[in-house]
Amino acid sequence: MRHKKMLLLFSICMLLLLDIEFGAETYNTLEVDTLKRGIEISPMLYGVFFEDINYAGDGGLYAELIQNRSFEFPNPLYNWSINTLGKDKAGYGIEKNNPISSKNPTYLRIVISSIDKGIIISNQGYHGITVKKGENYIITLYARSPDNSIKNILFEVSDRKGNVGFKGIIEGIGKNWQKYEKIVTCENEIEDGRFVISVNQKGILDLDFISLFPQNTWKGRKNGLRYDLAKLVADLRPSFIRFPGGCLVQGRTMADAYRWKKTIGDPSERPTIPNFWGYYQSLGLGFYEYFLFCEDIGAEPVPVINCGMSFQGSGPNDMVPLDKLDEYIQDALDLIEFANGSVNTKWGAVRAQLGHPEPFNMKYIEIGNEQWGYDYYVRYEKFYDAIKKKYPNMNVIFGVGPSPSGKIFDDGWNWVKSKGKADLVDEHYYMAPEWFLSNTERYANYDKNYKVYVGEYAAHGQGRRNNLESALAEAAYLINIEKYSDVVKMISYAPLFGKEGVSQWQPNLIWFNNKSSYATPNYYVIKMLNENKGRYILPMNLNIPADPSKMNITGMIGLGSWQTAVEYKDLKIIDNNTQNVLYEDNFKDTMKNWIVFRGIWTQRNGVFSQSTLSENCFAVTGNKEWNNYTIQVKAKKNSGREGFLIMFGVKDFDNFYWWNIGGWGNSYTAIEKSVNGIKSIIGSSANIRVIEDRWYDIKIEVNGNRIRCYLDGVLVHDVEDKMEKKEIYANAVEDMNGDVILKVVNISGENKKINILLKGLSNESILPDAEITVLTSDNLKDENSMDNPKKIFPQITTFNGVRNNFVYEFPKYSLTIIRIKKK
């Protein structure tokens, strides 16, 4: 007891001394209780999600350098050129008679009747071919000469300037199909080359499945993975890999849906299929390769399979009738057997034949991606029941759609809670950095009986670049996710890869071109947190004085519509404190007061009309400093798909709130907040639809951060926007070896001194030297790039000054990890 009193007296003295030295800054305190272990952090928390988007697979992680190697694109000669060098006479065409594989039936036939300087057949690869000096490359092709006249062909990789990386010869071509393979060493680096086959003999030549691979793939495997990209993933040490998608799993139609059985076996037997993202996929990177990669890096495989539905995001989707769903359910059961079955089972034997008799021990399977509604629920349930009947220990994952809120999201969760048929519920969110900073407590009130997997997330800033701002927003979010590991078991960023110049999506975790690659600040956030994840959450109290006025909803007001013709009248804005009228509009001669963003707006007879059926039509008025006010207005729908948009807290055209009455195809009503153009729903939705040719009385009361919405005098919503953006975010954990790890994000533009108190530790029990890892840069907009791949990179230093009560200055715009070791 005496020791505790002395320790308390010492702490008070230290605080008084700190108050003298640092003044008001001592109010920033982080107190950690090292004596009380909180929840255990999910060992599965940090994983990765791979999808062949942005040429991430073909042209990226899959190391093949030839595009359209089997002449199976809709235009069979896509990416191929055939030319004569002199006065040669030759013809060519695509044939299907007696192919090497019925699954890849087309091949190239060259007929040469006269030779001068020869015929060349060239492939541009994936936006050029890069080969590196000193590296070995494997050339594989199938060839035959039906008239037995052409015996040899030459090959090389060269560029437009005539520089040659390597060259070689294929000899002994006969009448029948034969596979030829050569290994060559690159003598000169080529950055933007092409693969060229030269023919210098008369006759008929058939070619198919022309392949060029670096020998230096991940683990040196043939048909393997590009080494630098695979290593970047491995260096993250992810606990799991979710694959192969994503929307890719769905397909635009069921004919294009991704089916795992097409992706195994000899690559020449795998068909080429349309890729959801606008290009074609060889399936050379298939489920067997995915499982091998998971095993290589110690990650659990989390495959996603088609649930019998195609993509829903662009209207009515194609789907398998329920009476024909058994084939797809059997696919799921067969996949589990392929991964886990003994060599005595049908699909376990197939795995063994491919070279892996040991099971992969798959524990997770996800049914569908971003699907929703009754059609999904009934199909998912059939999958779930069949899987659990045969494999009761398999973790089956259910998805709640593409957004973190809204009717689709709410309906999905309600279905899960009514049925109880999900081991994990997959949530996805691509939101502005401010959303992540303001939603760090998202899972505080979740029902702990249901476990969440955040299968896809990313902070999208303006321009959607991977900059420091988005990375720190995600860091603040993730360190709080750790605190809710009793709910959130797994989380993975999306997308994983983006190829410079040909990406359909930004941002991406890792960027690459044909020659090199680099990791983004977002990547290093995940790496730092995963390497310092810890085992137990430690109770902590972060005391940073806040300004309550920053919580106020402040801004102009607006009126709008979405694919709907509407009318408004009798608008009045009232100050809630004084009851004075801030603004009143009779809509007779006040167009000058309004700023129109989009739409055809007119005033006539006291009515403000918007007549076009375009999307996102609105006009705003008022003062950006307005707060604590009530909006009163009458509204009528004339025609169109939806209802009314009543705006408040308008900062600009990308940052505002609106009450979306009869939104989403006139299916429901909700309050939305737009941050940098990315919207999210606040509170719950209501089943309210708008009827044409009827006037509605609308009232919105804004008090601080509280919003109350009334329709015809009935209270519909009463919510608080608790999405407070703070400057400092923190977490404290204990590692398995007893280390205390502090994780702090300083999103502000100033260095912040924080008084750190380690309750339960004496100065004699801890080492004074702590390992400090910091990720920071001078500007939130800073990015990594090919030219400067480590502009934002974790820096490790030592801090000599750790005590049970000490002050540390956290740099502006930073993620800092302090690892405190016990003696």
CSV table of C-alpha atoms in Angstrom, one decimal, residues 177-419:
chain,number,residue,atom,x,y,z
A,177,TRP,CA,1.2,-31.5,-82.7
A,178,GLN,CA,4.2,-31.4,-80.4
A,179,LYS,CA,5.0,-29.3,-77.3
A,180,TYR,CA,8.4,-27.5,-77.6
A,181,GLU,CA,10.2,-25.9,-74.7
A,182,LYS,CA,13.4,-23.8,-74.6
A,183,ILE,CA,15.2,-22.0,-71.8
A,184,VAL,CA,17.3,-19.0,-72.8
A,185,THR,CA,19.3,-16.4,-70.9
A,186,CYS,CA,18.6,-12.7,-71.6
A,187,GLU,CA,21.7,-10.9,-72.8
A,188,ASN,CA,20.3,-7.3,-72.9
A,189,GLU,CA,17.5,-5.7,-71.0
A,190,ILE,CA,14.4,-4.8,-73.0
A,191,GLU,CA,11.7,-2.6,-71.4
A,192,ASP,CA,9.1,-2.3,-74.2
A,193,GLY,CA,9.6,-5.3,-76.4
A,194,ARG,CA,7.7,-7.9,-78.4
A,195,PHE,CA,8.0,-11.6,-78.8
A,196,VAL,CA,8.8,-12.5,-82.4
A,197,ILE,CA,8.7,-15.9,-84.3
A,198,SER,CA,10.5,-15.9,-87.6
A,199,VAL,CA,9.7,-18.5,-90.4
A,200,ASN,CA,12.2,-18.8,-93.3
A,201,GLN,CA,10.8,-21.9,-95.1
A,202,LYS,CA,8.0,-22.6,-97.5
A,203,GLY,CA,5.0,-24.7,-96.4
A,204,ILE,CA,2.3,-24.9,-93.8
A,205,LEU,CA,2.9,-24.1,-90.1
A,206,ASP,CA,0.3,-24.4,-87.3
A,207,LEU,CA,1.0,-22.7,-83.9
A,208,ASP,CA,-0.8,-22.7,-80.6
A,209,PHE,CA,-0.4,-21.9,-76.9
A,210,ILE,CA,2.7,-19.8,-77.3
A,211,SER,CA,4.0,-18.9,-73.9
A,212,LEU,CA,6.9,-16.9,-72.4
A,213,PHE,CA,7.7,-17.2,-68.7
A,214,PRO,CA,10.5,-15.9,-66.5
A,215,GLN,CA,12.2,-18.8,-64.8
A,216,ASN,CA,12.5,-16.8,-61.7
A,217,THR,CA,8.9,-17.1,-60.5
A,218,TRP,CA,7.8,-17.3,-56.9
A,219,LYS,CA,9.2,-20.6,-55.5
A,220,GLY,CA,10.6,-21.2,-59.0
A,221,ARG,CA,7.4,-22.8,-60.2
A,222,LYS,CA,6.4,-23.3,-63.9
A,223,ASN,CA,3.2,-21.5,-64.7
A,224,GLY,CA,4.0,-19.5,-61.6
A,225,LEU,CA,3.7,-16.0,-60.1
A,226,ARG,CA,5.7,-12.9,-60.8
A,227,TYR,CA,8.3,-12.8,-58.1
A,228,ASP,CA,8.3,-9.2,-57.0
A,229,LEU,CA,4.5,-9.0,-56.7
A,230,ALA,CA,4.2,-12.3,-54.9
A,231,LYS,CA,7.0,-11.2,-52.5
A,232,LEU,CA,5.2,-7.9,-51.7
A,233,VAL,CA,2.1,-9.9,-50.7
A,234,ALA,CA,4.2,-12.4,-48.7
A,235,ASP,CA,5.9,-9.6,-46.9
A,236,LEU,CA,2.6,-8.5,-45.5
A,237,ARG,CA,2.4,-11.9,-43.8
A,238,PRO,CA,-1.4,-12.0,-44.3
A,239,SER,CA,-3.4,-14.4,-42.2
A,240,PHE,CA,-5.6,-15.2,-45.2
A,241,ILE,CA,-6.1,-14.6,-48.9
A,242,ARG,CA,-9.6,-14.0,-50.3
A,243,PHE,CA,-9.8,-14.9,-54.0
A,244,PRO,CA,-10.7,-14.8,-56.9
A,245,GLY,CA,-13.1,-11.9,-56.5
A,246,GLY,CA,-15.0,-9.7,-56.2
A,247,CYS,CA,-17.3,-8.9,-59.1
A,248,LEU,CA,-15.2,-11.2,-61.2
A,249,VAL,CA,-16.9,-14.2,-59.5
A,250,GLN,CA,-20.3,-13.0,-60.6
A,251,GLY,CA,-19.7,-12.3,-64.3
A,252,ARG,CA,-21.9,-9.9,-66.3
A,253,THR,CA,-24.0,-12.9,-67.2
A,254,MET,CA,-24.1,-16.5,-65.9
A,255,ALA,CA,-22.3,-17.6,-69.1
A,256,ASP,CA,-19.3,-15.5,-68.0
A,257,ALA,CA,-19.4,-16.5,-64.4
A,258,TYR,CA,-16.2,-17.7,-62.8
A,259,ARG,CA,-16.2,-21.5,-62.3
A,260,TRP,CA,-13.3,-23.0,-60.3
A,261,LYS,CA,-13.2,-26.4,-62.2
A,262,LYS,CA,-12.2,-24.6,-65.4
A,263,THR,CA,-9.1,-23.2,-63.7
A,264,ILE,CA,-7.2,-26.4,-62.8
A,265,GLY,CA,-5.2,-28.9,-64.8
A,266,ASP,CA,-2.8,-28.3,-67.6
A,267,PRO,CA,-2.9,-24.6,-68.6
A,268,SER,CA,-3.4,-25.6,-72.2
A,269,GLU,CA,-6.6,-27.2,-71.2
A,270,ARG,CA,-8.0,-24.1,-69.4
A,271,PRO,CA,-10.4,-22.0,-71.5
A,272,THR,CA,-10.0,-18.3,-72.0
A,273,ILE,CA,-13.0,-16.4,-70.6
A,274,PRO,CA,-14.3,-12.8,-70.5
A,275,ASN,CA,-13.0,-10.9,-67.5
A,276,PHE,CA,-15.7,-8.8,-65.7
A,277,TRP,CA,-13.4,-5.8,-65.9
A,278,GLY,CA,-13.3,-5.6,-69.7
A,279,TYR,CA,-10.5,-7.8,-70.8
A,280,TYR,CA,-9.9,-11.6,-71.2
A,281,GLN,CA,-8.6,-14.1,-68.7
A,282,SER,CA,-6.5,-17.1,-69.5
A,283,LEU,CA,-7.3,-18.9,-66.2
A,284,GLY,CA,-3.6,-19.8,-66.1
A,285,LEU,CA,-3.8,-18.4,-62.5
A,286,GLY,CA,-6.4,-20.8,-61.1
A,287,PHE,CA,-7.6,-22.3,-57.9
A,288,TYR,CA,-4.6,-24.7,-57.6
A,289,GLU,CA,-2.2,-21.8,-57.9
A,290,TYR,CA,-4.2,-19.8,-55.3
A,291,PHE,CA,-4.1,-22.7,-52.8
A,292,LEU,CA,-0.3,-23.1,-53.4
A,293,PHE,CA,0.4,-19.4,-52.8
A,294,CYS,CA,-1.7,-19.5,-49.6
A,295,GLU,CA,0.3,-22.4,-48.4
A,296,ASP,CA,3.6,-20.8,-49.4
A,297,ILE,CA,3.0,-17.7,-47.3
A,298,GLY,CA,1.1,-19.3,-44.4
A,299,ALA,CA,-2.3,-17.7,-45.2
A,300,GLU,CA,-5.7,-19.4,-44.9
A,301,PRO,CA,-7.5,-19.7,-48.3
A,302,VAL,CA,-10.8,-17.9,-48.4
A,303,PRO,CA,-12.4,-18.8,-51.8
A,304,VAL,CA,-15.5,-17.0,-53.1
A,305,ILE,CA,-17.8,-19.0,-55.3
A,306,ASN,CA,-20.6,-18.0,-57.6
A,307,CYS,CA,-24.0,-18.5,-55.9
A,308,GLY,CA,-26.0,-18.9,-59.1
A,309,MET,CA,-26.3,-15.2,-59.7
A,310,SER,CA,-24.6,-12.7,-62.0
A,311,PHE,CA,-23.8,-9.1,-61.3
A,312,GLN,CA,-26.7,-7.2,-59.8
A,313,GLY,CA,-25.3,-3.7,-60.0
A,314,SER,CA,-26.5,-2.7,-63.4
A,315,GLY,CA,-30.2,-3.7,-63.2
A,316,PRO,CA,-32.0,-7.1,-63.4
A,317,ASN,CA,-29.3,-9.9,-63.3
A,318,ASP,CA,-29.0,-13.3,-64.9
A,319,MET,CA,-29.5,-16.1,-62.4
A,320,VAL,CA,-29.7,-19.9,-62.3
A,321,PRO,CA,-33.3,-21.2,-61.7
A,322,LEU,CA,-33.6,-22.7,-58.2
A,323,ASP,CA,-34.4,-26.2,-59.7
A,324,LYS,CA,-31.0,-26.1,-61.5
A,325,LEU,CA,-29.0,-24.8,-58.6
A,326,ASP,CA,-27.7,-28.2,-57.5
A,327,GLU,CA,-24.9,-28.1,-60.1
A,328,TYR,CA,-23.5,-24.9,-58.4
A,329,ILE,CA,-24.0,-26.3,-54.9
A,330,GLN,CA,-22.1,-29.5,-56.0
A,331,ASP,CA,-19.3,-27.2,-57.3
A,332,ALA,CA,-19.0,-25.8,-53.8
A,333,LEU,CA,-18.9,-29.3,-52.2
A,334,ASP,CA,-16.4,-30.5,-54.8
A,335,LEU,CA,-14.2,-27.5,-54.1
A,336,ILE,CA,-14.0,-28.4,-50.4
A,337,GLU,CA,-13.2,-32.0,-51.3
A,338,PHE,CA,-10.5,-30.7,-53.8
A,339,ALA,CA,-8.9,-28.6,-51.0
A,340,ASN,CA,-9.4,-31.0,-48.1
A,341,GLY,CA,-10.3,-34.5,-49.3
A,342,SER,CA,-8.0,-37.5,-49.0
A,343,VAL,CA,-6.4,-38.9,-52.1
A,344,ASN,CA,-9.1,-41.6,-52.1
A,345,THR,CA,-11.8,-39.1,-52.9
A,346,LYS,CA,-12.6,-38.0,-56.4
A,347,TRP,CA,-11.4,-34.4,-56.1
A,348,GLY,CA,-8.7,-35.2,-53.6
A,349,ALA,CA,-7.2,-37.5,-56.2
A,350,VAL,CA,-7.3,-34.7,-58.7
A,351,ARG,CA,-5.3,-32.5,-56.3
A,352,ALA,CA,-2.8,-35.3,-55.8
A,353,GLN,CA,-2.4,-35.7,-59.6
A,354,LEU,CA,-1.6,-32.0,-59.8
A,355,GLY,CA,1.3,-32.6,-57.4
A,356,HIS,CA,-0.2,-32.0,-53.9
A,357,PRO,CA,-1.4,-35.1,-52.2
A,358,GLU,CA,-1.5,-33.4,-48.8
A,359,PRO,CA,-4.8,-31.4,-48.1
A,360,PHE,CA,-4.8,-27.7,-48.1
A,361,ASN,CA,-7.0,-27.6,-44.9
A,362,MET,CA,-9.4,-25.0,-46.2
A,363,LYS,CA,-11.6,-23.6,-43.4
A,364,TYR,CA,-13.6,-20.8,-45.0
A,365,ILE,CA,-15.8,-20.4,-48.1
A,366,GLU,CA,-17.8,-17.4,-49.2
A,367,ILE,CA,-21.1,-17.8,-51.1
A,368,GLY,CA,-21.6,-15.0,-53.6
A,369,ASN,CA,-20.1,-11.5,-53.7
A,370,GLU,CA,-22.0,-8.3,-53.1
A,371,GLN,CA,-25.3,-10.0,-53.8
A,372,TRP,CA,-28.6,-9.1,-52.1
A,373,GLY,CA,-32.3,-9.5,-51.9
A,374,TYR,CA,-34.6,-12.6,-51.8
A,375,ASP,CA,-33.0,-14.2,-54.8
A,376,TYR,CA,-29.6,-14.2,-53.0
A,377,TYR,CA,-31.0,-15.2,-49.6
A,378,VAL,CA,-32.8,-18.3,-50.9
A,379,ARG,CA,-29.8,-19.4,-52.9
A,380,TYR,CA,-27.3,-18.8,-50.1
A,381,GLU,CA,-29.4,-20.8,-47.7
A,382,LYS,CA,-29.4,-23.8,-50.0
A,383,PHE,CA,-25.6,-23.6,-50.2
A,384,TYR,CA,-25.3,-23.1,-46.5
A,385,ASP,CA,-27.5,-26.1,-45.6
A,386,ALA,CA,-25.7,-28.4,-48.1
A,387,ILE,CA,-22.2,-27.4,-46.9
A,388,LYS,CA,-23.0,-27.7,-43.2
A,389,LYS,CA,-24.6,-31.1,-43.7
A,390,LYS,CA,-21.5,-32.5,-45.2
A,391,TYR,CA,-18.8,-30.2,-43.7
A,392,PRO,CA,-20.3,-28.9,-40.4
A,393,ASN,CA,-17.0,-27.3,-39.4
A,394,MET,CA,-16.6,-25.2,-42.5
A,395,ASN,CA,-17.0,-21.5,-41.9
A,396,VAL,CA,-19.6,-20.2,-44.4
A,397,ILE,CA,-19.6,-16.5,-45.2
A,398,PHE,CA,-22.6,-14.4,-46.1
A,399,GLY,CA,-22.5,-11.0,-47.8
A,400,VAL,CA,-24.6,-7.9,-47.1
A,401,GLY,CA,-24.1,-6.1,-50.3
A,402,PRO,CA,-21.7,-3.4,-51.7
A,403,SER,CA,-22.3,-0.6,-49.1
A,404,PRO,CA,-21.8,-0.1,-45.4
A,405,SER,CA,-25.3,1.1,-44.8
A,406,GLY,CA,-28.7,1.5,-46.4
A,407,LYS,CA,-31.7,-0.8,-47.2
A,408,ILE,CA,-29.7,-3.5,-48.9
A,409,PHE,CA,-27.3,-3.6,-46.0
A,410,ASP,CA,-30.0,-3.5,-43.3
A,411,ASP,CA,-32.1,-6.2,-45.1
A,412,GLY,CA,-29.1,-8.5,-45.3
A,413,TRP,CA,-28.3,-8.2,-41.6
A,414,ASN,CA,-32.0,-8.7,-40.7
A,415,TRP,CA,-32.0,-11.9,-42.8
A,416,VAL,CA,-28.9,-13.2,-41.1
A,417,LYS,CA,-30.3,-12.5,-37.6
A,418,SER,CA,-33.6,-14.1,-38.4
A,419,LYS,CA,-32.0,-17.3,-39.8
